[in-house]
Coordinates of C-alpha atoms and ligand atoms in Angstrom, one line a residue:
M1 CA -36.4 -45.3 89.4
T2 CA -36.6 -48.7 91.3
E3 CA -33.7 -49.7 92.9
L4 CA -33.5 -52.3 90.2
E5 CA -33.4 -50.2 87.6
T6 CA -31.0 -48.0 89.5
I7 CA -28.7 -51.3 89.3
R8 CA -29.5 -51.6 85.8
H9 CA -29.0 -47.9 84.6
S10 CA -25.5 -47.7 86.8
C11 CA -24.6 -50.9 84.8
A12 CA -25.4 -49.1 81.5
H13 CA -22.6 -46.1 82.4
I14 CA -20.4 -49.6 83.1
L15 CA -20.9 -50.9 79.8
A16 CA -19.9 -47.6 77.9
N17 CA -17.4 -47.1 80.3
A18 CA -16.2 -50.7 79.2
I19 CA -16.5 -49.9 75.4
L20 CA -14.6 -46.9 75.4
R21 CA -11.6 -48.7 76.9
I22 CA -11.9 -51.4 73.3
W23 CA -12.8 -48.3 71.5
P24 CA -12.3 -45.1 72.4
E25 CA -13.9 -43.2 69.4
A26 CA -17.4 -44.4 70.6
Q27 CA -20.2 -42.1 70.3
F28 CA -22.8 -42.3 73.0
A29 CA -26.7 -41.3 72.8
A30 CA -28.8 -42.7 75.6
G31 CA -28.8 -45.8 77.9
P32 CA -32.3 -46.1 80.0
P33 CA -32.7 -49.1 82.1
V34 CA -35.7 -50.9 80.3
E35 CA -37.9 -54.0 81.1
N36 CA -35.8 -56.8 82.5
G37 CA -32.5 -54.9 82.1
F38 CA -30.7 -51.6 80.4
Y39 CA -29.2 -50.9 76.8
Y40 CA -27.3 -48.2 75.7
D41 CA -27.4 -46.6 71.9
V42 CA -23.7 -46.5 70.6
D43 CA -22.3 -45.0 67.4
L44 CA -19.2 -47.1 66.1
P45 CA -17.8 -48.0 62.8
H46 CA -17.0 -51.5 64.2
R47 CA -20.1 -53.3 64.5
I48 CA -20.6 -55.1 67.5
S49 CA -21.5 -58.8 67.3
P50 CA -22.1 -61.1 70.1
E51 CA -18.8 -62.2 69.6
D52 CA -17.1 -59.2 70.9
F53 CA -19.7 -59.7 74.6
E54 CA -17.3 -61.6 76.2
R55 CA -14.7 -58.9 76.0
I56 CA -16.6 -56.2 76.9
E57 CA -17.9 -58.3 79.8
K58 CA -14.4 -58.8 81.0
E59 CA -13.7 -55.0 81.1
M60 CA -16.9 -54.1 82.9
A61 CA -16.1 -56.9 85.2
A62 CA -12.8 -55.1 85.9
I63 CA -14.9 -51.9 86.4
I64 CA -17.0 -53.4 88.9
A65 CA -13.8 -54.7 90.8
E66 CA -12.4 -51.7 91.1
A67 CA -15.8 -50.3 92.7
Q68 CA -15.3 -47.1 91.5
P69 CA -17.7 -44.4 93.2
F70 CA -20.3 -42.4 91.2
Q71 CA -19.7 -38.9 91.9
R72 CA -22.5 -36.3 91.2
E73 CA -21.8 -32.9 89.8
V74 CA -23.9 -30.1 88.9
I75 CA -22.4 -28.0 86.2
S76 CA -23.5 -24.8 83.8
R77 CA -24.8 -25.3 80.7
D78 CA -21.5 -23.9 79.0
E79 CA -19.5 -25.9 80.9
A80 CA -21.7 -28.8 79.6
L81 CA -21.4 -27.7 76.1
F82 CA -17.9 -27.4 76.5
M83 CA -16.9 -30.7 78.0
G84 CA -19.1 -31.9 74.4
E85 CA -17.2 -30.0 72.4
R86 CA -13.9 -31.3 73.7
G87 CA -15.5 -34.8 73.3
E88 CA -16.0 -35.6 77.1
L89 CA -19.3 -36.3 78.0
A90 CA -19.9 -40.0 77.7
G91 CA -15.8 -40.3 77.2
L92 CA -12.6 -41.0 79.0
T93 CA -10.7 -37.8 77.8
P94 CA -10.7 -35.3 75.8
R95 CA -11.4 -36.8 72.0
P96 CA -10.8 -35.0 68.9
E97 CA -14.8 -35.6 68.1
A98 CA -17.7 -33.6 69.8
S99 CA -19.8 -35.8 72.0
K100 CA -22.1 -35.0 69.3
F101 CA -25.0 -36.7 70.9
K102 CA -24.8 -35.6 73.8
L103 CA -24.8 -31.7 72.6
D104 CA -27.9 -32.9 71.1
I105 CA -29.7 -33.8 74.8
I106 CA -28.1 -30.6 76.0
T107 CA -30.2 -28.7 73.8
R108 CA -33.4 -30.4 74.6
I109 CA -33.0 -30.0 78.6
P110 CA -35.2 -27.1 79.4
E111 CA -33.5 -23.7 80.3
G112 CA -33.0 -23.7 84.1
E113 CA -33.0 -27.1 84.6
E114 CA -30.4 -28.6 86.1
I115 CA -27.6 -30.1 84.2
T116 CA -25.7 -32.8 85.8
L117 CA -23.0 -34.9 85.2
Y118 CA -22.1 -38.4 87.0
R119 CA -18.3 -39.8 87.1
N120 CA -17.1 -43.2 87.8
G121 CA -13.3 -43.6 87.3
A122 CA -12.3 -42.1 84.4
F123 CA -15.5 -42.3 82.9
T124 CA -18.1 -39.0 82.7
D125 CA -21.7 -39.3 81.3
L126 CA -23.9 -36.5 81.1
C127 CA -26.6 -37.9 83.2
A128 CA -29.7 -36.9 85.4
G129 CA -29.1 -39.9 87.8
P130 CA -29.7 -42.1 89.8
H131 CA -27.0 -44.6 90.2
V132 CA -25.8 -47.1 92.5
A133 CA -22.9 -45.7 95.4
D134 CA -20.2 -47.5 93.3
T135 CA -19.9 -49.6 90.6
S136 CA -19.4 -52.7 92.9
K137 CA -22.8 -52.9 93.6
V138 CA -24.2 -54.3 90.0
A139 CA -23.8 -57.6 91.6
A140 CA -24.4 -59.6 88.8
F141 CA -24.9 -58.7 85.1
R142 CA -24.5 -60.3 81.2
L143 CA -24.6 -58.8 77.9
T144 CA -27.7 -60.0 76.3
H145 CA -28.1 -58.6 72.6
V146 CA -27.7 -56.4 70.0
A147 CA -29.9 -54.5 67.7
S148 CA -29.8 -51.2 65.6
A149 CA -32.5 -48.4 66.6
F150 CA -32.4 -44.4 65.1
Y151 CA -31.5 -41.7 67.3
Q152 CA -34.4 -40.4 69.0
G153 CA -36.5 -43.3 67.4
D154 CA -36.4 -41.2 63.9
E155 CA -35.4 -42.6 60.8
K156 CA -34.1 -39.4 59.5
N157 CA -31.2 -39.7 62.1
P158 CA -28.5 -41.6 62.5
Q159 CA -28.5 -45.5 62.6
L160 CA -27.3 -46.5 66.4
Q161 CA -26.4 -49.6 67.5
R162 CA -28.0 -50.6 70.6
I163 CA -26.7 -53.3 73.1
Y164 CA -28.9 -54.5 75.6
G165 CA -28.2 -56.2 79.0
T166 CA -29.5 -57.1 82.2
A167 CA -28.2 -56.7 85.7
F168 CA -29.3 -57.7 89.3
P169 CA -28.4 -56.9 92.7
S170 CA -27.1 -60.7 93.4
L171 CA -25.5 -63.4 91.3
E172 CA -28.5 -65.9 92.4
E173 CA -31.1 -64.1 91.1
M174 CA -29.2 -63.6 87.5
E175 CA -29.1 -67.3 87.6
N176 CA -32.7 -67.8 88.2
W177 CA -33.8 -64.9 85.9
F178 CA -32.1 -66.8 83.2
A179 CA -33.2 -70.5 84.1
M180 CA -36.9 -68.7 84.0
L181 CA -36.3 -67.6 80.8
E182 CA -34.8 -71.2 80.2
E183 CA -38.0 -72.9 81.2
A184 CA -40.2 -70.6 80.0
K185 CA -38.7 -71.2 76.3
K186 CA -39.7 -75.0 77.0
R187 CA -43.6 -73.6 78.0
D188 CA -43.9 -71.3 74.9
H189 CA -47.0 -72.1 73.7
R190 CA -46.5 -71.5 70.4
K191 CA -43.8 -74.3 70.7
I192 CA -46.2 -77.1 72.7
G193 CA -49.0 -75.9 70.5
K194 CA -47.3 -77.4 67.5
E195 CA -45.7 -80.1 68.6
Q196 CA -48.7 -81.6 70.4
G197 CA -50.7 -80.5 67.3
L198 CA -53.3 -77.8 69.8
F199 CA -53.7 -75.0 67.2
H200 CA -53.0 -74.0 63.9
I201 CA -51.8 -70.7 62.4
D202 CA -51.8 -70.3 58.6
D203 CA -50.8 -67.6 56.2
A204 CA -53.2 -68.7 53.7
V205 CA -55.9 -68.0 56.6
G206 CA -54.4 -64.8 58.0
Q207 CA -51.7 -64.0 60.6
G208 CA -53.5 -63.7 64.2
L209 CA -56.4 -65.9 63.2
I210 CA -56.2 -69.2 65.3
L211 CA -57.2 -72.2 63.8
W212 CA -58.2 -75.5 66.4
T213 CA -57.4 -78.3 65.6
P214 CA -59.5 -81.6 67.0
K215 CA -56.6 -81.3 69.7
G216 CA -57.4 -77.7 71.1
A217 CA -60.8 -77.4 69.9
T218 CA -61.3 -80.7 72.5
I219 CA -59.6 -78.4 75.2
R220 CA -61.7 -75.3 74.4
Q221 CA -65.2 -77.4 74.4
E222 CA -64.2 -78.5 78.0
L223 CA -63.9 -75.2 79.1
Q224 CA -66.5 -73.8 77.5
N225 CA -68.5 -76.4 79.3
F226 CA -67.2 -75.7 82.5
I227 CA -68.1 -71.9 82.3
S228 CA -71.4 -72.7 80.7
G229 CA -72.2 -75.1 84.0
E230 CA -71.3 -72.3 86.2
L231 CA -73.2 -69.9 84.5
A232 CA -76.6 -71.9 84.6
K233 CA -76.0 -72.3 88.6
Q234 CA -75.8 -68.0 88.7
G235 CA -78.7 -68.0 87.0
Y236 CA -77.3 -66.4 83.2
S237 CA -79.3 -66.8 80.2
Q238 CA -77.3 -67.8 77.2
V239 CA -77.2 -66.1 73.9
F240 CA -75.9 -66.3 70.2
T241 CA -75.5 -63.2 68.0
P242 CA -74.0 -62.9 64.9
H243 CA -70.1 -61.9 63.7
I244 CA -71.5 -58.5 62.6
G245 CA -73.8 -55.9 63.3
K246 CA -74.5 -52.2 61.0
I247 CA -72.0 -49.5 61.8
G248 CA -74.7 -47.3 63.5
L249 CA -74.6 -49.9 66.3
Y250 CA -71.1 -48.7 66.9
K251 CA -71.8 -45.2 66.6
T252 CA -74.0 -44.9 69.5
S253 CA -71.8 -46.9 71.4
G254 CA -68.8 -44.7 70.7
H255 CA -66.5 -47.7 69.4
F256 CA -66.7 -45.8 66.0
P257 CA -65.1 -44.2 64.6
Y258 CA -62.9 -43.5 68.0
Y259 CA -61.0 -46.9 68.0
K260 CA -60.6 -47.5 64.4
E261 CA -57.2 -48.1 64.7
S262 CA -57.7 -51.3 66.7
Q263 CA -61.0 -52.4 64.1
F264 CA -61.3 -53.8 60.9
P265 CA -62.4 -51.0 58.2
A266 CA -66.3 -50.9 58.0
I267 CA -68.1 -53.3 55.1
P268 CA -70.2 -50.9 52.9
E269 CA -73.7 -52.2 51.8
P270 CA -73.0 -53.5 48.3
D271 CA -75.8 -52.1 46.3
Q272 CA -74.6 -48.8 47.9
L273 CA -71.0 -49.6 47.3
E274 CA -71.8 -50.4 43.6
R275 CA -73.6 -46.7 43.2
I276 CA -71.0 -45.0 44.6
A277 CA -68.5 -46.4 42.5
S278 CA -70.4 -45.7 39.8
E279 CA -70.4 -41.9 40.9
G280 CA -66.8 -42.0 41.1
C281 CA -66.8 -42.0 44.7
G282 CA -62.9 -42.4 46.3
C283 CA -61.7 -44.6 49.2
A284 CA -61.2 -41.0 51.3
E285 CA -64.8 -39.8 50.6
M286 CA -66.4 -43.5 50.9
T287 CA -64.1 -43.5 54.7
A288 CA -65.8 -39.8 55.7
R289 CA -69.4 -41.0 54.5
L290 CA -69.0 -44.1 56.3
E291 CA -68.0 -42.6 59.3
A292 CA -70.5 -39.7 59.5
V293 CA -73.9 -39.4 61.3
S294 CA -76.9 -37.5 60.6
E295 CA -78.3 -34.3 62.2
L296 CA -81.1 -36.2 63.9
F297 CA -78.9 -38.8 65.2
A298 CA -76.2 -36.5 66.5
N299 CA -78.7 -34.4 68.3
S300 CA -80.9 -37.4 70.0
L301 CA -77.4 -38.8 71.2
N302 CA -76.3 -35.6 72.4
E303 CA -79.7 -35.4 74.2
R304 CA -79.5 -38.8 76.2
A305 CA -75.9 -38.2 77.4
G306 CA -76.5 -34.6 78.5
K307 CA -73.4 -33.1 76.6
E308 CA -71.7 -33.0 73.1
I309 CA -70.2 -36.7 72.6
V310 CA -70.8 -36.3 68.6
S311 CA -69.3 -32.9 67.4
P312 CA -71.0 -30.9 64.7
E313 CA -67.8 -31.8 62.2
R314 CA -69.4 -35.6 62.2
V315 CA -72.7 -34.6 60.8
M316 CA -73.6 -34.9 57.1
D317 CA -76.8 -34.6 54.8
P318 CA -78.4 -38.0 55.5
T319 CA -78.5 -38.5 51.6
R320 CA -74.8 -38.7 51.5
L321 CA -74.5 -41.1 54.1
L322 CA -73.6 -44.7 53.7
D323 CA -74.8 -47.6 55.7
G324 CA -72.6 -50.7 56.0
F325 CA -71.5 -53.3 58.7
M326 CA -68.8 -53.6 60.8
L327 CA -67.2 -57.2 62.3
K328 CA -68.0 -56.8 65.7
P329 CA -65.1 -55.5 68.0
M330 CA -67.4 -56.2 70.8
N331 CA -70.5 -57.9 71.8
C332 CA -71.6 -55.8 74.0
P333 CA -74.2 -53.6 71.3
H334 CA -76.0 -57.0 70.3
H335 CA -76.5 -57.8 73.7
I336 CA -77.6 -54.5 75.1
K337 CA -80.3 -55.1 72.0
I338 CA -81.5 -58.5 73.3
F339 CA -82.4 -56.5 76.6
A340 CA -83.9 -54.1 74.6
S341 CA -86.4 -56.0 72.7
Q342 CA -88.9 -56.3 75.2
P343 CA -90.0 -54.4 78.2
H344 CA -88.7 -55.3 81.9
S345 CA -89.7 -54.2 85.1
Y346 CA -87.6 -54.0 87.8
R347 CA -89.1 -57.3 88.8
D348 CA -87.3 -59.1 86.1
L349 CA -83.6 -57.7 87.5
P350 CA -81.0 -58.5 86.9
V351 CA -80.7 -59.9 83.6
R352 CA -78.0 -61.8 83.0
L353 CA -76.7 -62.5 79.0
A354 CA -74.1 -64.7 78.2
E355 CA -72.4 -65.6 75.1
F356 CA -69.0 -67.3 73.8
G357 CA -69.4 -64.3 71.3
T358 CA -66.1 -64.0 68.8
V359 CA -64.8 -60.3 67.9
Y360 CA -62.5 -58.8 65.9
R361 CA -59.5 -56.2 66.5
W362 CA -57.3 -54.8 64.1
E363 CA -53.7 -55.4 65.8
Q364 CA -50.7 -54.5 63.6
S365 CA -48.9 -57.6 62.7
G366 CA -45.6 -56.7 64.9
E367 CA -48.3 -57.1 67.7
L368 CA -49.3 -60.9 67.2
N369 CA -47.9 -63.5 69.0
G370 CA -49.4 -67.3 68.8
M371 CA -52.8 -67.4 70.5
T372 CA -51.8 -64.8 73.0
R373 CA -52.1 -61.6 70.7
V374 CA -54.6 -62.5 68.1
R375 CA -57.0 -60.5 65.5
G376 CA -59.9 -62.7 65.9
F377 CA -61.0 -63.8 69.3
T378 CA -63.7 -65.5 71.4
Q379 CA -64.7 -63.8 74.9
D380 CA -66.5 -65.8 77.3
D381 CA -69.2 -62.7 77.6
A382 CA -71.8 -61.6 79.3
H383 CA -73.5 -58.5 80.4
L384 CA -75.5 -57.8 83.0
F385 CA -78.3 -55.1 83.5
C386 CA -79.3 -54.2 86.8
T387 CA -81.0 -51.7 89.2
E388 CA -78.4 -49.6 90.9
E389 CA -78.9 -51.5 94.2
Q390 CA -78.2 -54.6 92.7
V391 CA -74.7 -53.3 91.9
A392 CA -72.9 -55.0 94.8
S393 CA -74.1 -58.1 94.9
E394 CA -74.0 -58.8 91.0
V395 CA -70.3 -57.6 90.5
Q396 CA -69.7 -59.9 93.8
G397 CA -71.1 -62.7 91.8
C398 CA -68.8 -61.9 88.9
L399 CA -65.6 -61.7 91.0
E400 CA -67.0 -65.3 93.1
L401 CA -66.9 -66.8 89.1
V402 CA -63.7 -65.4 88.3
K403 CA -62.2 -67.0 91.3
K404 CA -64.0 -70.3 90.5
V405 CA -62.1 -70.9 87.3
L406 CA -58.8 -69.6 88.5
T407 CA -59.0 -71.8 91.3
T408 CA -60.3 -74.9 89.5
L409 CA -57.2 -74.9 87.2
G410 CA -54.6 -74.4 89.6
M411 CA -54.2 -70.5 89.1
S412 CA -54.6 -69.8 92.6
D413 CA -51.4 -66.8 93.3
Y414 CA -53.5 -63.9 91.8
R415 CA -54.2 -60.3 92.8
V416 CA -56.8 -58.3 92.2
R417 CA -56.9 -54.1 91.0
V418 CA -59.7 -52.4 91.6
G419 CA -59.8 -49.6 88.9
L420 CA -61.3 -46.2 90.3
R421 CA -61.8 -42.6 88.4
D422 CA -59.1 -40.0 89.0
P423 CA -61.1 -37.3 90.8
D424 CA -59.0 -34.6 89.1
S425 CA -59.8 -35.7 85.8
N426 CA -62.9 -34.6 83.6
K427 CA -63.0 -37.9 81.3
F428 CA -64.6 -40.1 83.6
T429 CA -68.4 -39.6 82.7
G430 CA -71.7 -39.7 84.8
N431 CA -72.3 -38.3 88.2
P432 CA -70.2 -38.5 90.9
A433 CA -72.5 -39.9 93.5
Q434 CA -73.1 -42.9 91.3
W435 CA -69.5 -43.4 91.2
D436 CA -68.7 -43.1 94.6
L437 CA -71.5 -46.0 95.0
A438 CA -70.4 -48.3 92.6
E439 CA -66.5 -47.6 93.7
Q440 CA -67.6 -48.7 97.1
A441 CA -69.2 -51.8 95.7
C442 CA -66.6 -53.1 93.6
R443 CA -64.1 -52.6 96.8
D444 CA -66.9 -54.6 99.2
A445 CA -66.8 -57.0 96.6
A446 CA -63.0 -57.2 96.2
A447 CA -62.8 -57.5 100.1
T448 CA -64.8 -60.4 100.5
L449 CA -62.7 -62.4 98.0
G450 CA -59.9 -62.9 100.4
V451 CA -57.3 -62.0 98.3
P452 CA -54.7 -59.1 98.3
F453 CA -56.1 -56.3 96.1
S454 CA -54.8 -52.9 95.2
E455 CA -56.9 -49.4 94.3
E456 CA -55.7 -47.8 91.1
P457 CA -57.3 -44.3 90.8
G458 CA -56.7 -43.4 87.3
E459 CA -57.4 -46.8 86.5
A460 CA -61.0 -47.5 85.7
A461 CA -62.7 -47.3 82.7
F462 CA -64.4 -43.9 81.5
Y463 CA -67.8 -45.4 82.1
G464 CA -67.1 -47.1 85.2
P465 CA -64.7 -48.6 87.9
K466 CA -63.8 -52.3 86.7
I467 CA -61.8 -55.0 88.8
D468 CA -58.9 -56.9 87.1
F469 CA -57.6 -60.2 88.1
V470 CA -53.8 -60.3 87.6
V471 CA -52.6 -64.0 87.5
K472 CA -49.5 -65.3 88.3
D473 CA -48.4 -68.0 86.5
V474 CA -45.8 -71.3 87.9
L475 CA -42.9 -68.7 86.2
G476 CA -44.0 -65.7 88.2
R477 CA -45.2 -64.2 85.3
E478 CA -48.2 -62.1 85.2
W479 CA -51.0 -62.2 83.5
Q480 CA -54.1 -60.3 83.3
L481 CA -57.2 -62.5 82.6
G482 CA -60.5 -62.1 84.0
T483 CA -62.2 -58.3 84.2
V484 CA -65.2 -56.8 85.3
Q485 CA -66.4 -53.8 84.9
V486 CA -69.6 -51.3 85.7
D487 CA -70.9 -49.2 83.0
Y488 CA -73.3 -46.3 83.4
V489 CA -72.5 -45.0 80.0
L490 CA -74.2 -47.3 77.4
P491 CA -77.2 -47.9 79.1
V492 CA -77.9 -44.3 78.4
R493 CA -76.2 -43.9 75.4
F494 CA -78.9 -46.7 74.1
D495 CA -81.9 -45.7 75.7
L496 CA -82.4 -48.4 77.8
S497 CA -84.9 -48.4 81.0
Y498 CA -87.0 -50.8 83.1
T499 CA -90.1 -49.6 85.1
G500 CA -89.0 -49.2 88.8
A501 CA -91.6 -50.4 91.7
D502 CA -92.2 -46.5 91.4
G503 CA -94.0 -47.1 88.1
K504 CA -91.8 -44.8 86.0
P505 CA -89.0 -45.5 83.9
H506 CA -85.4 -46.2 85.3
V507 CA -81.6 -47.0 83.5
P508 CA -80.4 -50.1 84.5
V509 CA -76.8 -50.4 84.9
M510 CA -74.6 -52.8 82.9
I511 CA -72.2 -54.5 84.2
H512 CA -69.2 -56.3 81.3
R513 CA -67.2 -59.5 82.2
A514 CA -65.5 -62.4 80.9
P515 CA -63.8 -64.3 83.6
F516 CA -61.2 -66.3 80.8
G517 CA -61.2 -62.8 79.2
S518 CA -60.7 -64.4 75.4
L519 CA -60.5 -68.5 75.1
E520 CA -57.5 -67.9 72.7
R521 CA -55.2 -66.1 74.8
F522 CA -56.5 -67.9 78.3
T523 CA -55.6 -70.9 76.2
G524 CA -52.4 -69.8 75.2
V525 CA -51.6 -69.3 79.0
L526 CA -52.8 -72.7 80.0
I527 CA -50.6 -74.2 77.6
E528 CA -47.9 -72.7 79.4
H529 CA -49.0 -73.1 82.9
F530 CA -49.3 -76.9 82.6
A531 CA -46.3 -77.2 80.3
G532 CA -48.7 -78.9 78.0
D533 CA -49.6 -81.8 80.7
F534 CA -53.1 -81.0 80.8
P535 CA -55.4 -82.3 84.2
V536 CA -57.0 -85.4 82.9
W537 CA -60.4 -83.4 82.3
L538 CA -58.6 -81.1 79.7
A539 CA -56.7 -83.2 77.9
P540 CA -57.9 -84.1 74.6
E541 CA -56.9 -87.5 74.8
Q542 CA -57.4 -88.8 78.5
A543 CA -56.3 -92.4 78.4
R544 CA -54.4 -94.4 76.1
I545 CA -54.5 -98.4 75.5
L546 CA -51.2 -100.1 74.6
P547 CA -51.4 -103.4 73.8
V548 CA -48.8 -105.8 74.6
S549 CA -49.4 -108.0 71.8
E550 CA -51.8 -107.9 68.8
K551 CA -53.2 -111.3 71.1
V552 CA -54.8 -108.5 73.4
A553 CA -56.2 -106.0 70.7
E554 CA -59.7 -107.0 70.9
Y555 CA -59.5 -106.6 74.5
A556 CA -57.8 -103.4 74.2
Q557 CA -60.4 -102.3 71.7
K558 CA -63.5 -103.8 73.7
M559 CA -62.5 -101.6 77.1
V560 CA -61.9 -98.4 74.7
A561 CA -65.6 -98.4 73.4
E562 CA -66.3 -99.1 77.2
M563 CA -64.5 -95.8 78.3
K564 CA -66.0 -94.3 75.3
G565 CA -69.4 -94.8 75.8
K566 CA -68.7 -93.4 79.3
G567 CA -67.4 -89.9 77.6
I568 CA -64.2 -90.8 78.4
R569 CA -61.6 -89.7 75.6
A570 CA -59.7 -93.0 75.0
T571 CA -57.9 -94.5 72.4
A572 CA -55.8 -97.8 71.8
D573 CA -52.7 -97.9 70.0
L574 CA -52.6 -100.7 67.7
S575 CA -49.6 -100.6 66.0
P576 CA -46.8 -103.3 65.9
E577 CA -44.4 -101.3 67.7
K578 CA -42.9 -102.5 70.7
L579 CA -44.4 -101.8 74.0
G580 CA -41.4 -99.5 75.5
S581 CA -41.9 -97.6 71.6
K582 CA -45.7 -96.8 72.5
I583 CA -44.8 -95.9 76.3
R584 CA -42.5 -93.4 74.6
L585 CA -45.2 -92.0 72.0
A586 CA -48.0 -91.6 74.8
Q587 CA -45.5 -89.6 76.9
L588 CA -45.0 -87.4 73.9
D589 CA -48.0 -86.7 73.6
K590 CA -48.6 -86.1 77.5
V591 CA -51.9 -88.3 77.4
P592 CA -52.5 -88.4 81.6
Y593 CA -53.3 -92.3 81.7
M594 CA -51.4 -95.4 79.8
I595 CA -52.7 -98.3 80.4
V596 CA -51.3 -101.3 79.3
V597 CA -52.8 -104.9 78.9
G598 CA -51.6 -108.4 78.2
P599 CA -53.0 -111.6 78.2
K600 CA -52.9 -111.5 82.0
E601 CA -54.7 -108.3 82.4
E602 CA -57.4 -109.7 80.1
A603 CA -57.8 -113.3 82.1
A604 CA -58.6 -111.2 85.2
G605 CA -61.0 -108.2 83.6
Q606 CA -58.1 -105.8 84.8
L607 CA -55.8 -103.0 83.4
S608 CA -52.5 -101.9 84.3
I609 CA -52.0 -98.1 85.0
R610 CA -49.5 -95.4 84.6
S611 CA -50.1 -92.3 85.3
R612 CA -48.3 -89.0 84.0
Q613 CA -47.7 -88.2 87.5
R614 CA -47.8 -91.3 90.0
G615 CA -45.8 -93.5 87.8
D616 CA -46.4 -97.2 87.2
E617 CA -49.7 -97.9 89.6
G618 CA -49.7 -101.6 89.0
A619 CA -53.2 -103.5 87.8
I620 CA -56.4 -102.8 88.9
A621 CA -60.1 -104.0 87.7
A622 CA -61.2 -102.2 84.7
D623 CA -64.3 -101.0 86.5
A624 CA -62.9 -99.5 89.1
F625 CA -60.2 -97.9 87.1
I626 CA -62.9 -96.1 84.7
Q627 CA -65.0 -95.2 88.3
R628 CA -61.8 -93.6 89.4
I629 CA -61.2 -91.6 86.1
E630 CA -65.0 -90.9 85.6
S631 CA -64.6 -89.2 88.9
E632 CA -61.7 -87.3 88.5
I633 CA -63.2 -85.7 85.2
R634 CA -66.1 -84.8 87.0
D635 CA -64.7 -82.9 90.2
R636 CA -61.8 -81.3 87.8
T637 CA -58.8 -82.8 89.7
L638 CA -55.6 -81.1 88.6
T639 CA -53.3 -83.9 89.8
V640 CA -53.7 -87.5 88.4
Ligands
ZN632 ZN1 -27.0 -42.3 84.6
ZN633 ZN1 -69.1 -55.7 77.0

């Protein structure tokens, strides 16, 4: 337990203690610390609601004020059972009812393991600890909400009330935390997305499927243009591939059927489907026939891998196999087939294939969340095929790209995680010497970034080491965004090769990388990061001209046409509203530049500029303003 978790778990004891002072019959189950707080599960006829919180918190505050020491006591199993029978565990005194959940917990403690009590004041709990020295160390706490939960998470067990709270080592830290939560609510991308009309999710289309509205699509297009420009500089080639591929591709890659829980089901070929339906084939059989492979397929894959990766149980008579398609869960196999479509010499390498490739994953509906957890998303994906000697410089190039992306967007607070293999685990394929080289390459590349990085053994993908960028947003929340992964496995599985300087065939190394991760998730994070105030290059509407009266409507339209001609996203508000309400509307729409024009501006060929960040800037020559906004867009400046 961390220090903070210890404070929070200790507060759970204080909560139980307080509840017993009010409802002595309460029975308690588990009270662990959780992310952002703690809970305690309680069984009580009274239904606890937020209206009860004040009363409970008052008792908790009294217990904290008493600075009751937490005292540890080792007892025998028999003593523990005796106390449980008397209702003393998670109790204040012996009670007519046994501590039924605690008695059950005792039966789950392995024989020979130490059983401990912790007491504070009159309250005794069965607990392994640790706790703070005394109750006063819980300097700040608050009850937050109540939910219901089955004992041990099993719906056959009684339903309990789960009381949630949080605690901090100081009042200031707690106040900061709740202020941050408030701010996070204001910045919620689902809320801002709706207010500004950036994207839409429609039940008729499907949950977790993002409809990019014109404004959101503008942001996405700008992000794509930005990445495409950087990729061109780094010598990538753009490719396009379809949204589906034959099942066999994913059987070869190993993504099917092993990850089928997170994929949409396979789509059988229509003529085969008709045939098997007429034969009376059921769903279960159809699934088995889609998932199986021929003996030839199994043997050749096993031979290439040098071990049994397709078990004999998956082999079926080829006449019974069904063929079909999958919505692609990843882009790698398609890119591999582009690489394999022509012979390569070592002189062609590295080959860098990039695509904004849309993939589909099955997420449980409870997991879906706005743009950040979806069922269809577009990766800013690329696959690099290189020689072993090129891995280090290619990984470094990928990291530079992610760094450029994050810096341009003002996400300068990030750390880098280098996922290495766990030397004691055998789930990592490939040869150890190759791994050592690749890991050193990743470490060296990470070190050149000039940002803190941590090495995390056991966090590699099974096919090679990887590097993740973990970005802290303005609220201090961490998001895992860009990733770079080195892969020795897929090239072998797909039998890739190039001709080396020695004239012999060699297996290339693959690197998978995506600086944004997915455009959906990244845009969701960006909306929250900027709180909807996008920098001018990303803003769906970059400038809005507000004529003070109808007399200057023509001048306003002329200016809009001129800006549009230069690629600036400008509009004019020609409504009959007063200037004040036009300004308010433009502010609500978060337009970076509001431009007021009246007869005076028209006569002088000027524009009165109001920048969202700098406020009123007065009248300047129209040409000068257009030049300025053009350069801000071109340079992707963050402030306007
Ligand atoms: Zn405890
Ligand atoms: Zn990939």
